[in-house]
Structure formats: C-alpha cells, structure tokens
C-alpha positions as a Markdown table, in Angstrom:
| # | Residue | x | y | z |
|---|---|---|---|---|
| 1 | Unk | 0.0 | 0.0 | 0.0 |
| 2 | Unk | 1.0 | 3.4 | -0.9 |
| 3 | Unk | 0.9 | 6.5 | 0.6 |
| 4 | Unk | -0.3 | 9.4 | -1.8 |
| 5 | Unk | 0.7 | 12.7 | -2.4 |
| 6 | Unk | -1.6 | 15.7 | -0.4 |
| 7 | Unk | -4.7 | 16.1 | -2.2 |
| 8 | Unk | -5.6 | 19.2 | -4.4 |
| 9 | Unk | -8.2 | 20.5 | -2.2 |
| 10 | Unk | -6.0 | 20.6 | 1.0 |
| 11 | Unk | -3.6 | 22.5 | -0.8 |
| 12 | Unk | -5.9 | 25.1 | -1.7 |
| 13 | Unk | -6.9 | 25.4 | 2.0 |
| 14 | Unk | -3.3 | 25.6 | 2.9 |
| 15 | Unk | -2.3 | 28.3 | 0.6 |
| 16 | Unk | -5.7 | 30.1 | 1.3 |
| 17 | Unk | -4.7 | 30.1 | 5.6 |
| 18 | Unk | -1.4 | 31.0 | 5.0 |
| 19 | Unk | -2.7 | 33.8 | 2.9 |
| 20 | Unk | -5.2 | 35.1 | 4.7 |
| 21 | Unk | -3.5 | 34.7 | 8.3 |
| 22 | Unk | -2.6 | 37.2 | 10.9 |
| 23 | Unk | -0.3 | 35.1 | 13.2 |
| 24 | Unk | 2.0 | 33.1 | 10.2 |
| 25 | Unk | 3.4 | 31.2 | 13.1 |
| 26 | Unk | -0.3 | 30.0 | 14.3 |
| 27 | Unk | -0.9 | 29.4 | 10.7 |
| 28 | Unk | 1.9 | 27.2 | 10.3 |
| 29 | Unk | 1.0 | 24.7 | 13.0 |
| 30 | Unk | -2.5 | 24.6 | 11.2 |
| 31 | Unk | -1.0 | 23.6 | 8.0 |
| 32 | Unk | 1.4 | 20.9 | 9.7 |
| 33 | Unk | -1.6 | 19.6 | 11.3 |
| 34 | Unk | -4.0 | 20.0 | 7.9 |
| 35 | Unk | -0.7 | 18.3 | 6.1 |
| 36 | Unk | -1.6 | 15.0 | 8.2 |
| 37 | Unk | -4.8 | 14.6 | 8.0 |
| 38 | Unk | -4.7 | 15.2 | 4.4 |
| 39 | Unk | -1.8 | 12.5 | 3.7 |
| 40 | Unk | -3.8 | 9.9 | 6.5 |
| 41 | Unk | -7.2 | 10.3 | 5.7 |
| 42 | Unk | -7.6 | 8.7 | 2.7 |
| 43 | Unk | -5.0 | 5.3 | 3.7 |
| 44 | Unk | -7.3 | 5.1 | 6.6 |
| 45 | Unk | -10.5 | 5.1 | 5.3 |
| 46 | Unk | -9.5 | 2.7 | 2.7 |
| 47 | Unk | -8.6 | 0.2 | 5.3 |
| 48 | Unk | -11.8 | 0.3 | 6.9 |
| 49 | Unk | -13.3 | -0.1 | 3.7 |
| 50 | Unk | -11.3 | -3.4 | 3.2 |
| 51 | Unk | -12.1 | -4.6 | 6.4 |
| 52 | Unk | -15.6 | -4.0 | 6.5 |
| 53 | Unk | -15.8 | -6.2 | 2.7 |
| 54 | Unk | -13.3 | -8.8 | 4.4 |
| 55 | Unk | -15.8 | -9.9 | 7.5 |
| 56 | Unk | -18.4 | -11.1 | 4.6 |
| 57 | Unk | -16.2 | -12.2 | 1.4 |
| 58 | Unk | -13.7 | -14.6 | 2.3 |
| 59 | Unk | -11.7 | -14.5 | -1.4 |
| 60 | Unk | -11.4 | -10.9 | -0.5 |
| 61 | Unk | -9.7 | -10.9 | 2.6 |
| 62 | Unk | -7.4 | -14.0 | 0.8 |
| 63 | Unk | -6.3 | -11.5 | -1.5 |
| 64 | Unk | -5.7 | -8.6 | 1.0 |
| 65 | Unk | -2.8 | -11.0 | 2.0 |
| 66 | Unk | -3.0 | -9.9 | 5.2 |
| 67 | Unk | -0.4 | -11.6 | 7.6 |
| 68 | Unk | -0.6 | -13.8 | 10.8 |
| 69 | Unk | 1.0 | -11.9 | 13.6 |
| 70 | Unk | 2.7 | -13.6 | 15.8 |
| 71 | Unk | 2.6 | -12.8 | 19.8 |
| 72 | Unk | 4.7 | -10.1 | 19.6 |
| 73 | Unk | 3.6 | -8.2 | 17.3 |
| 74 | Unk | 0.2 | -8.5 | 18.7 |
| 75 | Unk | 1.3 | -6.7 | 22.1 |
| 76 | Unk | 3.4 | -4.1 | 19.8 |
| 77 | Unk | -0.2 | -3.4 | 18.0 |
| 78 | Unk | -2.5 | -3.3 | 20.7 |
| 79 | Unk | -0.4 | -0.5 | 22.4 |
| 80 | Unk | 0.1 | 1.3 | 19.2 |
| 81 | Unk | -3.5 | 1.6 | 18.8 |
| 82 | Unk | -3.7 | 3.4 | 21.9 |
| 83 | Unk | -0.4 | 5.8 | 21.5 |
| 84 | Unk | -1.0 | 7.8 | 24.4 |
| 85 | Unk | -0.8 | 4.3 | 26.5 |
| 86 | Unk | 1.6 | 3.0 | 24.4 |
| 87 | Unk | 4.2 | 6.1 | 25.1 |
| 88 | Unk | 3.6 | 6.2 | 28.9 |
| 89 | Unk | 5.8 | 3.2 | 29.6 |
| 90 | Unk | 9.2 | 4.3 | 31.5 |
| 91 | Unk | 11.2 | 2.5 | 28.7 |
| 92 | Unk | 10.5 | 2.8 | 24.5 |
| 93 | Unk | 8.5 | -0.1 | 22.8 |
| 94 | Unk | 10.8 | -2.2 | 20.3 |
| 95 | Unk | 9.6 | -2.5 | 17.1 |
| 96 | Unk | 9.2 | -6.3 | 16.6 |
| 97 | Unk | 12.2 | -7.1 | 14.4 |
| 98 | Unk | 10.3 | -9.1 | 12.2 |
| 99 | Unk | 8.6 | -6.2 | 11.4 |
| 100 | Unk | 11.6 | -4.5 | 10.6 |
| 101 | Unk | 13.4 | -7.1 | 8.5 |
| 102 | Unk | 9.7 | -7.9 | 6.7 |
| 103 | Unk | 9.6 | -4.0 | 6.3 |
| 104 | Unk | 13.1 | -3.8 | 4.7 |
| 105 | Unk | 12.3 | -6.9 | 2.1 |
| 106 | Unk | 9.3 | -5.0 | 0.6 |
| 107 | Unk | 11.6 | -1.7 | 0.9 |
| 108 | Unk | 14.4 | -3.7 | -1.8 |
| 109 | Unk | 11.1 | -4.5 | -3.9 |
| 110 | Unk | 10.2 | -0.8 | -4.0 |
| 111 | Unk | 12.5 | 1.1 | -4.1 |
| 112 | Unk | 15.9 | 0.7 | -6.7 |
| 113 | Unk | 18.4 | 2.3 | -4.4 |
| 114 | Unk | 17.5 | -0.5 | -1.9 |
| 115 | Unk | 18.2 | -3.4 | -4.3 |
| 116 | Unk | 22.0 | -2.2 | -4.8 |
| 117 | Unk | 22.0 | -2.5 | -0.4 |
| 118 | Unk | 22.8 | -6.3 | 1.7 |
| 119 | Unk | 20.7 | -5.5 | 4.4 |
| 120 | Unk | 22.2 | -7.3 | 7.8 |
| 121 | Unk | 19.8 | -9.2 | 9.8 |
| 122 | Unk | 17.5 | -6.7 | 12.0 |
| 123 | Unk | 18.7 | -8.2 | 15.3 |
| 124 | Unk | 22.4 | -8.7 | 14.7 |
| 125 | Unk | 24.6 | -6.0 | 16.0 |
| 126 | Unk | 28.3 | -6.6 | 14.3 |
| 127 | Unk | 28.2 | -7.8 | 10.5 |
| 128 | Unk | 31.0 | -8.6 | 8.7 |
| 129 | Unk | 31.7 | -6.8 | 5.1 |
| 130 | Unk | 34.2 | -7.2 | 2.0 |
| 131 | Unk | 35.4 | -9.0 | -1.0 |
| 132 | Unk | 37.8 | -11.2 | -1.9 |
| 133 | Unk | 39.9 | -10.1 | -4.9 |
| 134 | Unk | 42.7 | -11.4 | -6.9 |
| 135 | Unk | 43.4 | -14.3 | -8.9 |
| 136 | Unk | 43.7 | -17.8 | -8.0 |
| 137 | Unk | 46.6 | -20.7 | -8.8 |
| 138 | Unk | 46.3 | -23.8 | -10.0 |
| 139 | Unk | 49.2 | -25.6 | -8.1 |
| 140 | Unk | 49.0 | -28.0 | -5.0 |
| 141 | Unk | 49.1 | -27.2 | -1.3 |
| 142 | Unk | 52.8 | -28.1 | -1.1 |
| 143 | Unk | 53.8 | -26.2 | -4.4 |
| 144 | Unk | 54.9 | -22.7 | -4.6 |
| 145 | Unk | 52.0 | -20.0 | -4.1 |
| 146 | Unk | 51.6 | -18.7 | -7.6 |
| 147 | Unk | 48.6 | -16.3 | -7.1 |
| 148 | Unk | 48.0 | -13.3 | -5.3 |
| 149 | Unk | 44.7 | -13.3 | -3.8 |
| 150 | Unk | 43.8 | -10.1 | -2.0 |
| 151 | Unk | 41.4 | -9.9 | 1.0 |
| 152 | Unk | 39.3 | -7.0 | 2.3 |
| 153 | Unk | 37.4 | -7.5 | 5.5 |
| 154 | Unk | 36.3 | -5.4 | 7.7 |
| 155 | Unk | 33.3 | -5.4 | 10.7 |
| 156 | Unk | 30.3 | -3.4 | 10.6 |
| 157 | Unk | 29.1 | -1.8 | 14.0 |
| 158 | Unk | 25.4 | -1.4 | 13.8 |
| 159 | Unk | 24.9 | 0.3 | 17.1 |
| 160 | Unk | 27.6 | 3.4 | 15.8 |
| 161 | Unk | 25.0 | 5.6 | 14.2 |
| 162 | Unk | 21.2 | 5.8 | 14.6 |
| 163 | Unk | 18.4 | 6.7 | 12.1 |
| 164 | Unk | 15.3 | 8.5 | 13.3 |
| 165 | Unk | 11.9 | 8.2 | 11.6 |
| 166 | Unk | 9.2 | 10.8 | 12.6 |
| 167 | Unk | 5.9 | 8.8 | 12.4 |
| 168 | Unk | 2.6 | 10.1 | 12.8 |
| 169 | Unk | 0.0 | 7.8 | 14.2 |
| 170 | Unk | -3.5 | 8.9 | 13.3 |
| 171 | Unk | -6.2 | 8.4 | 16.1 |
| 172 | Unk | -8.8 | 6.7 | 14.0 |
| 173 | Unk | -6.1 | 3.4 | 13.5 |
| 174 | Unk | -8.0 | 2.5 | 16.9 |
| 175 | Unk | -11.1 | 1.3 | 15.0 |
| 176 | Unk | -8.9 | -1.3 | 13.2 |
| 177 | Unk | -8.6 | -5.3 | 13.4 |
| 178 | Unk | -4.9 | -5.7 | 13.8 |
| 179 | Unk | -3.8 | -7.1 | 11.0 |
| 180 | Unk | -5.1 | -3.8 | 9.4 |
| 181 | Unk | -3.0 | -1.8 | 12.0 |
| 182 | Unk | -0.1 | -4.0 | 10.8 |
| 183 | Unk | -0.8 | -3.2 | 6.9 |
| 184 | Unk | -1.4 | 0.6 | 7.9 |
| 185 | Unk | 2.0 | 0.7 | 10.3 |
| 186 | Unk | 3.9 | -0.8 | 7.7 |
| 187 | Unk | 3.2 | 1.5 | 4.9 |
| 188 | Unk | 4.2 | 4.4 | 7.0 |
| 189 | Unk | 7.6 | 3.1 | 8.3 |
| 190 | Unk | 8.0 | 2.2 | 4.3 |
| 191 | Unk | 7.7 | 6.1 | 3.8 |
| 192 | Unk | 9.6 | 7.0 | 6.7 |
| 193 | Unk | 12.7 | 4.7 | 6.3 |
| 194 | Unk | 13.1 | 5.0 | 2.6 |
| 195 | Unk | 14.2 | 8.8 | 2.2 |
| 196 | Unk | 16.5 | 7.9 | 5.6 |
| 197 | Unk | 18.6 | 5.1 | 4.0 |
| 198 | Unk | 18.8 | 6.4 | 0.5 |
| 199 | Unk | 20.6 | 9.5 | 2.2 |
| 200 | Unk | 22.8 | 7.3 | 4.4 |
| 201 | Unk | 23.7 | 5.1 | 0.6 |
| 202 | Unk | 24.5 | 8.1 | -0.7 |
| 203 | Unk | 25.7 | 11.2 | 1.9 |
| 204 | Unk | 26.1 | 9.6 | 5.1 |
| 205 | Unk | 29.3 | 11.2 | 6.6 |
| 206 | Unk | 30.5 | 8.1 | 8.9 |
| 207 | Unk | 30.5 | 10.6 | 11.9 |
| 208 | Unk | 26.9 | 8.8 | 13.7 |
| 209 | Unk | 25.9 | 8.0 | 10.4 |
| 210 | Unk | 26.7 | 5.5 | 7.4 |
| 211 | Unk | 29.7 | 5.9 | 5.0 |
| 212 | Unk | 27.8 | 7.1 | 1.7 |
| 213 | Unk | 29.1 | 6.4 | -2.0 |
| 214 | Unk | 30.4 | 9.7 | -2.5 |
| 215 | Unk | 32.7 | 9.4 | 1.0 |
| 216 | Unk | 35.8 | 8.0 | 0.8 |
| 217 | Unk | 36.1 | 5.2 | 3.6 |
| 218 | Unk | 40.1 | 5.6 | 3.5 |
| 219 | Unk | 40.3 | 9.3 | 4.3 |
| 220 | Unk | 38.8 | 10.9 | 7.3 |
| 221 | Unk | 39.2 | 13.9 | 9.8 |
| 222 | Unk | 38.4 | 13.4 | 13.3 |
| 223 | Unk | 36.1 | 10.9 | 12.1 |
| 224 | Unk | 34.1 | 12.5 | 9.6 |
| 225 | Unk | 35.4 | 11.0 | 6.0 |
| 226 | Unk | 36.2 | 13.0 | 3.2 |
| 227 | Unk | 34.0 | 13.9 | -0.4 |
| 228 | Unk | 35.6 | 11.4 | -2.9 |
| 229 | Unk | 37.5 | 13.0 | -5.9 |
| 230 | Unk | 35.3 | 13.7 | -8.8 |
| 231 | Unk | 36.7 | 12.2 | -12.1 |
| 232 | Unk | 35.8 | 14.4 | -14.8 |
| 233 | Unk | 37.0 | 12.1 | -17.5 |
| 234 | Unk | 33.6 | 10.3 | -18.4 |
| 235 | Unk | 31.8 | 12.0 | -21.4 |
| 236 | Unk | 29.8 | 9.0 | -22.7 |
| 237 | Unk | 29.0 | 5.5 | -21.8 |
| 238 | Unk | 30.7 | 4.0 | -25.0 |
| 239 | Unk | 33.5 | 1.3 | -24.7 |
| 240 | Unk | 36.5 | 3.4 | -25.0 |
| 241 | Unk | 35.3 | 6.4 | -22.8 |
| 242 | Unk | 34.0 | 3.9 | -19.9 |
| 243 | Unk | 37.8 | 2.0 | -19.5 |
| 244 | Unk | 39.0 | 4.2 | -16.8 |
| 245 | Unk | 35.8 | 3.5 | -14.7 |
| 246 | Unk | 35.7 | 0.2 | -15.5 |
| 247 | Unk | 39.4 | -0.3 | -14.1 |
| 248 | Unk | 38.6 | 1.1 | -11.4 |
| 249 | Unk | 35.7 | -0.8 | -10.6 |
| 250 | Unk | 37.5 | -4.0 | -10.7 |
| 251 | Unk | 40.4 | -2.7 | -8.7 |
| 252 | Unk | 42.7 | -2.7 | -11.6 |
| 253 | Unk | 41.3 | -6.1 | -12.9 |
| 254 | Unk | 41.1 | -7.9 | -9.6 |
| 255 | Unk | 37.1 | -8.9 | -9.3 |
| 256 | Unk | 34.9 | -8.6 | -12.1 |
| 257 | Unk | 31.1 | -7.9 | -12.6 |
| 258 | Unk | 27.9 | -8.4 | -14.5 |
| 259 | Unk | 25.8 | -5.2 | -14.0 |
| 260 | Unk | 27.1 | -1.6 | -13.4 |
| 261 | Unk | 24.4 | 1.3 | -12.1 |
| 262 | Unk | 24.3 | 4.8 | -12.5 |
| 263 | Unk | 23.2 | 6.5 | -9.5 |
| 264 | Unk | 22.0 | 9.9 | -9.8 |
| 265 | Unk | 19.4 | 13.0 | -9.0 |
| 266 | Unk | 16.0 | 12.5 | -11.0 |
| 267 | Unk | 17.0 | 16.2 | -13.0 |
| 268 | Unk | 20.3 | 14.6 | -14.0 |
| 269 | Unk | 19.0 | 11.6 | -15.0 |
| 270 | Unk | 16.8 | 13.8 | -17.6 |
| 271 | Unk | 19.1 | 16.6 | -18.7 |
| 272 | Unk | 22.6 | 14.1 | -19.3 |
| 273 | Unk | 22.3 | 11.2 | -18.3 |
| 274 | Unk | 19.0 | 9.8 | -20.2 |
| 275 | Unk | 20.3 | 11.9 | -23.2 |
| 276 | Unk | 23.8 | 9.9 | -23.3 |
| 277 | Unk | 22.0 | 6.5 | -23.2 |
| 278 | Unk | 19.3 | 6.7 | -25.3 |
| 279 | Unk | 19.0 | 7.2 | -29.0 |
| 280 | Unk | 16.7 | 9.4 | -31.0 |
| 281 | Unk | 14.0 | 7.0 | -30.7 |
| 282 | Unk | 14.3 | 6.6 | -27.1 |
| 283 | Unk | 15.5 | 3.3 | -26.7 |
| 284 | Unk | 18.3 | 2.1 | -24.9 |
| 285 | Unk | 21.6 | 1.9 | -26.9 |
| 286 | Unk | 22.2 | -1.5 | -27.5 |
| 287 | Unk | 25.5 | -1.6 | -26.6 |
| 288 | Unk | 24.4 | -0.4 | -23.1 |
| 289 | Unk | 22.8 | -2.9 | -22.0 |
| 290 | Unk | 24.3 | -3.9 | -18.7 |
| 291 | Unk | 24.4 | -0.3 | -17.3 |
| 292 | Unk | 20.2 | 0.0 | -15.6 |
| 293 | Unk | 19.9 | 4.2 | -14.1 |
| 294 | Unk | 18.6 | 4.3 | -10.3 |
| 295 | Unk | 17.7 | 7.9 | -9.5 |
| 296 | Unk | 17.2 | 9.4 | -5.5 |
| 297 | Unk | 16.0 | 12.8 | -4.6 |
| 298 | Unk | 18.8 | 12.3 | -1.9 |
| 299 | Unk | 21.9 | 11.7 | -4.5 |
| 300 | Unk | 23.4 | 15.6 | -4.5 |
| 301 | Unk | 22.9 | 17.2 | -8.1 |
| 302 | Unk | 25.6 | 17.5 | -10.4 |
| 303 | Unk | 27.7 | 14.3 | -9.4 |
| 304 | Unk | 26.8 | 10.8 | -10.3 |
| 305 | Unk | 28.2 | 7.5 | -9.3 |
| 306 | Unk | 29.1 | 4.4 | -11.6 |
| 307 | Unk | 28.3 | 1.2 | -8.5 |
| 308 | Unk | 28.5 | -2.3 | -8.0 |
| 309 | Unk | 25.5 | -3.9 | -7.0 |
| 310 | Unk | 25.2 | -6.1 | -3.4 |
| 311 | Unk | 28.5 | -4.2 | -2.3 |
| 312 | Unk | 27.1 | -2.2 | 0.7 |
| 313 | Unk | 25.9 | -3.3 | 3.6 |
| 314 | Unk | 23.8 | -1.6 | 5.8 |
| 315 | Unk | 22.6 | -3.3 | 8.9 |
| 316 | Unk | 19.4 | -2.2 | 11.4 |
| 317 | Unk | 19.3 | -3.0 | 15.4 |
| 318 | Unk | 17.0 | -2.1 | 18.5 |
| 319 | Unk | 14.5 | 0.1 | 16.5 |
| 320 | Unk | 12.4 | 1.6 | 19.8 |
| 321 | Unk | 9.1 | 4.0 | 18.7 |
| 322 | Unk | 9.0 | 6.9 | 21.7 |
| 323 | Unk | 6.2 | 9.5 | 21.6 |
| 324 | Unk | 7.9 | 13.2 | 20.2 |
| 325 | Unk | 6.8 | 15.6 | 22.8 |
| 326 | Unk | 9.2 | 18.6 | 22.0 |
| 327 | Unk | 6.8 | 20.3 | 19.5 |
| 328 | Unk | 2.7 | 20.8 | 19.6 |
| 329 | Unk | 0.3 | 17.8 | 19.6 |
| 330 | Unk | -1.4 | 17.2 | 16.6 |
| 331 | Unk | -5.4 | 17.4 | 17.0 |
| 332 | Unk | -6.0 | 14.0 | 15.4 |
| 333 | Unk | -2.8 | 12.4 | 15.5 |
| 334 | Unk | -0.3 | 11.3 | 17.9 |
| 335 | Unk | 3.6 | 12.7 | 16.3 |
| 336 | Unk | 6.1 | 9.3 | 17.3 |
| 337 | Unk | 9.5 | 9.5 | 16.5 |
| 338 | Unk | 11.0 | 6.2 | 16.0 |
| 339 | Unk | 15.1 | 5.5 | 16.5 |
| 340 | Unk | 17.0 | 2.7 | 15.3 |
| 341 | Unk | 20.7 | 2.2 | 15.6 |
| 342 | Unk | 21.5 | 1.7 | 11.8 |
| 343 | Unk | 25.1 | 1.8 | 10.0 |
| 344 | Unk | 26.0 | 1.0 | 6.5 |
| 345 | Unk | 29.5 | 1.4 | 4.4 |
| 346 | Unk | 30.5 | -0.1 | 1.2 |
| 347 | Unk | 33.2 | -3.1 | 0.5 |
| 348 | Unk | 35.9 | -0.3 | -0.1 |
| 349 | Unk | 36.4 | 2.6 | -1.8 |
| 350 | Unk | 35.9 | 0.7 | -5.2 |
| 351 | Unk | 32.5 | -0.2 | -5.3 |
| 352 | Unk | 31.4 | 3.3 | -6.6 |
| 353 | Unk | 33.4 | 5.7 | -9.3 |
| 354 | Unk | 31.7 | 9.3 | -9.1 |
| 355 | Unk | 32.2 | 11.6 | -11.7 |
| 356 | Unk | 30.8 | 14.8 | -13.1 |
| 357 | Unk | 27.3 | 13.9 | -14.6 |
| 358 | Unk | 27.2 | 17.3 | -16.4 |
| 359 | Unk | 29.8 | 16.7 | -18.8 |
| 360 | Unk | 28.3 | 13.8 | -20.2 |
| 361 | Unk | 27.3 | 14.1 | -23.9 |
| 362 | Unk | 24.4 | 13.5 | -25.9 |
| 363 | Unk | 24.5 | 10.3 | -27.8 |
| 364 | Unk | 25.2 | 10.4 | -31.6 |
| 365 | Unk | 25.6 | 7.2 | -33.3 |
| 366 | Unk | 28.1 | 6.6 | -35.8 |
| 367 | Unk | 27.5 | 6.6 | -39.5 |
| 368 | Unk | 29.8 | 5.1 | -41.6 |
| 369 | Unk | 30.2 | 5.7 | -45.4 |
| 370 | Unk | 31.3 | 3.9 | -47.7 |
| 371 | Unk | 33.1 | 6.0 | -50.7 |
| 372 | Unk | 31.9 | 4.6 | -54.4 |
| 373 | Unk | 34.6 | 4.5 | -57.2 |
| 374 | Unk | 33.4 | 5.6 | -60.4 |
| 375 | Unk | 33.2 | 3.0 | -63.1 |
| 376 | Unk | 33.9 | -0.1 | -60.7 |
C-alpha cells in the first residue's frame, strides 16, 4: 500500500490560511496539522473499507494478503493503537524485528536504491563486510603460491550511528482489526525509512551515520570521512570512454562484474544522463545494455556514481518507537518518533566511481560511409 501525495483540495486550504493569516506562526501549526490529515485520511479510510468487505467475502480478505502476527507483534499493535498508552511506559516499545526485516524486504522490492544494499539481519549487532579479490593458482598445497589473492574484511558496527523516523500515528487506526494496523503501520515506516537510508547510501558522513558512496572510507578527519575525488574524464558510456571506470571498478582487474548502475538526482537523469543512453528513438543503446539508471532525490545534483550492485551493507538494530513531545500535539494524531541504531559502508572505496554527470554528452551514433569508385 501506498501512501499518496496531499490532495488538491488541502492545498488550496493551505495556501488560502497561510494567505489570509494574521499570526503566520499559528498558521503554520494549522498547515502541519491539515498536512496529516490530508496525507492519512484517505489510507485510513481505505482500510476500513477493506475490512468492512473482508468480514463477509472470504476471497477478498485472501487477496488482501493480510499476515498472521505472531505474539509479539500482537502486544506491539494493541499498544500502538492506543499511543497515548503506548508512550507512557518508562522505557520505549521495540519494534518487533520481524517487522523490521519484513519492512526492509518489501523496501528492496520498491525502491531501486534498496536493491543495490545487503541489508544485515534486523537483530544482529556486528556484520562482517568485503570481497575477496585477486586471482587464484592452480598448483598443489605443497607447491609454490603462484597467485596473489587479496582480502578486504572489515566489521560493521550497527549500534555506531542511529536513524530517526518521525511517524505520525493517526487516532482513527484504533477502530482497526490488527492485522489492518499491521498493513497501515507498515506502509508508514516504508515512507519514513526509505528517504532515511537512500541519504545514508549516498551522503552519510561516517560521523553517527553510514559511510555514503560519495565518502571516501580511507580518508577521514576526526572521524568524519572525506567527499571522494570527482573524475571528470567520463563524457559518454561507449567502450573506450567507460575504460577508466571500469578499471577502477575492478580494482585494476582484480574482481569482475555483470551489471554496473548509475546513481543519480531525477534532473540529472533527464538533462545528461538519459540523453547519453538513449537514441533518437528513445531506446536504450544497445551496446548499453548492462548499465540499468537508479535515481534518489537524496543523491546531490551534479555528481553521479558508476556502483557495483550487493557491495554495501547496511545493517538495522534495537528500532524503539517513543512519543515526540518537544513540538505541539497534533489534533487527530499522535507525532512518534521512531530511533534505530542503523550503520552502513560499502566493501571499499571501489565499489562506486563518481564523476561529473554534467559533462556527459548526448548520444550520436556513428555513421559510416562507404566512398563509391566511379566506373567499378
């Protein structure tokens, strides 16, 4: 399930308070709170409406697919039902981690950014990352070691950085069955988590946070690592033009790959990048066939990165759900914030080449001629 986009009439109503107001402050809060009604009411309702057809058409409620909780997440539900009992406890509630690996599955179907991520178990707390590189030799135990195989390993701490999700909790989820509370929670953790981890993949600084792409994981200040160089050498995506980066992709010819991705903003993925892989026709050059563009509002604008699929890890632990009582209470919501200690870094420094995405060049193909001799 999907969460859609604030309808046309609330934004109307928006710009017409904010307009007409006296106290823009006062006018501000009414938005924020108009904002989550808006983006809730209709997600709600809808549930209600499948529950209400599921209690007398059993074929519908098959194909709700609506999932068995198990005791757990029962007790997690009930109380989040009730937020205002369920945030009175002296500790946080933890999120069920089944809900959080089941949450992160559907995330890697959704979302393209996700699929390039391993995602550690929710309830492990060290992971261990890398590649083995090199070449391998074809000699016994007892003969001389011919090939040089190179190993990098290193340990992922998920409890080093934490990611917070601000979750608003709509009163009227306390009408609902629970497996209906489950279907509603999950679509707004969906929302929350996505825009969190794509900015961790691609900015996260190290310092409490992942190690994005564009970070080098070799060069840091006081823990805080360092923007990676920018090559400004890749124009196109032909053959000749794509050697450096492939090079440097497979550490100098030491692991190899099937798929390359270009991760970049949506508006460079329509001004150069969609204009340097596609012919007049729009259809993918056919000699591009193993590079597949992933865009994210989150990836910074002018910069793009060439990456290795499955060669980040990012890894989720103790995610806790707490109410948020340092601004004003929404009228028909409760505002949660929920924290998870969550950390993420790439193989090495290899897995990603960023480069300039603004000097990339249209594509023109190449005609050849062939010059006719006179009287032959």
């Amino acid at each position: 399930m999907k969460i859609e986009n604030q309808t046309e009439k609330f934004q109307e109503e928006a710009l017409e308070l904010l307009e007409k107001a006296e106290n823009k402050s006062e006018a501000i809060v009414q938005v924020i709170q108009m904002a989550q009604e808006a983006k809730y009411e209709e997600i709600i309702n809808e549930l209600k409406k499948e529950e209400e057809k599921a209690k007398s058409d059993e074929q519908y409620a098959k194909s709700l697919n609506l999932r068995i909780l198990n005791a757990e997440e029962k007790e997690f539900y009930q109380k989040l039902k009730d937020a205002k009992q369920a945030v009175t406890f002296k500790q946080d509630d933890i999120i069920p981690t089944t809900i959080i690996d089941r949450t992160l599955d559907e995330l890697q179907k959704e979302s393209k950014i996700m699929d390039l991520i391993s995602f550690a178990p929710a309830n492990v707390t060290k992971w261990i990352t890398g590649s083995y590189t090199g070449v391998a030799s074809w000699h016994g135990l007892t003969d001389e070691l011919k090939g040089e195989l190179e190993a990098s390993i290193s340990s992922l701490n998920v409890e080093d950085a934490d990611l917070d999700a601000y979750l608003v909790i709509p009163k009227a989820i306390s009408d609902l069955s629970l497996p209906f509370v489950d279907k509603f929670f999950n679509a707004i953790l969906k929302e929350a988590l996505m825009l969190g981890i794509e900015d961790g993949y691609c900015n996260g600084n190290g310092q409490d946070e992942p190690i994005g792409i564009y970070k080098s994981i070799d060069k840091s200040i006081d823990g805080v690592h360092q923007d990676k160089d920018i090559n400004t050498d890749l124009t196109s995506f032909k053959p000749k033009a794509m050697a450096n980066a492939k090079k440097y992709l497979t550490k100098n010819g030491k692991r190899k790959y099937d798929k390359i991705y270009i991760v970049c903003h949506p508006n460079d993925e329509a001004d150069y990048v969609a204009p340097a892989i596609y012919n007049d026709r729009g259809e993918l050059v056919a000699s591009y066939k193993n590079l597949e563009v992933v865009t994210s509002v989150k990836n910074p604008q002018g910069k793009a990165a060439l990456v290795l699929p499955k060669k980040y890890t990012m890894g989720f632990s103790g995610f806790k759900v707490k109410k948020y009582d340092q601004t004003l209470a929404l009228k028909n919501a409760d505002l949660l914030v929920g924290n998870v200690y969550a950390n993420g870094q790439a193989d090495d420094d290899y897995v990603a080449y960023v480069f300039d995405v603004t000097k990339l060049e249209e594509y023109v193909p190449t005609v050849k001629t062939i010059e006719v001799v006179p009287g032959v």
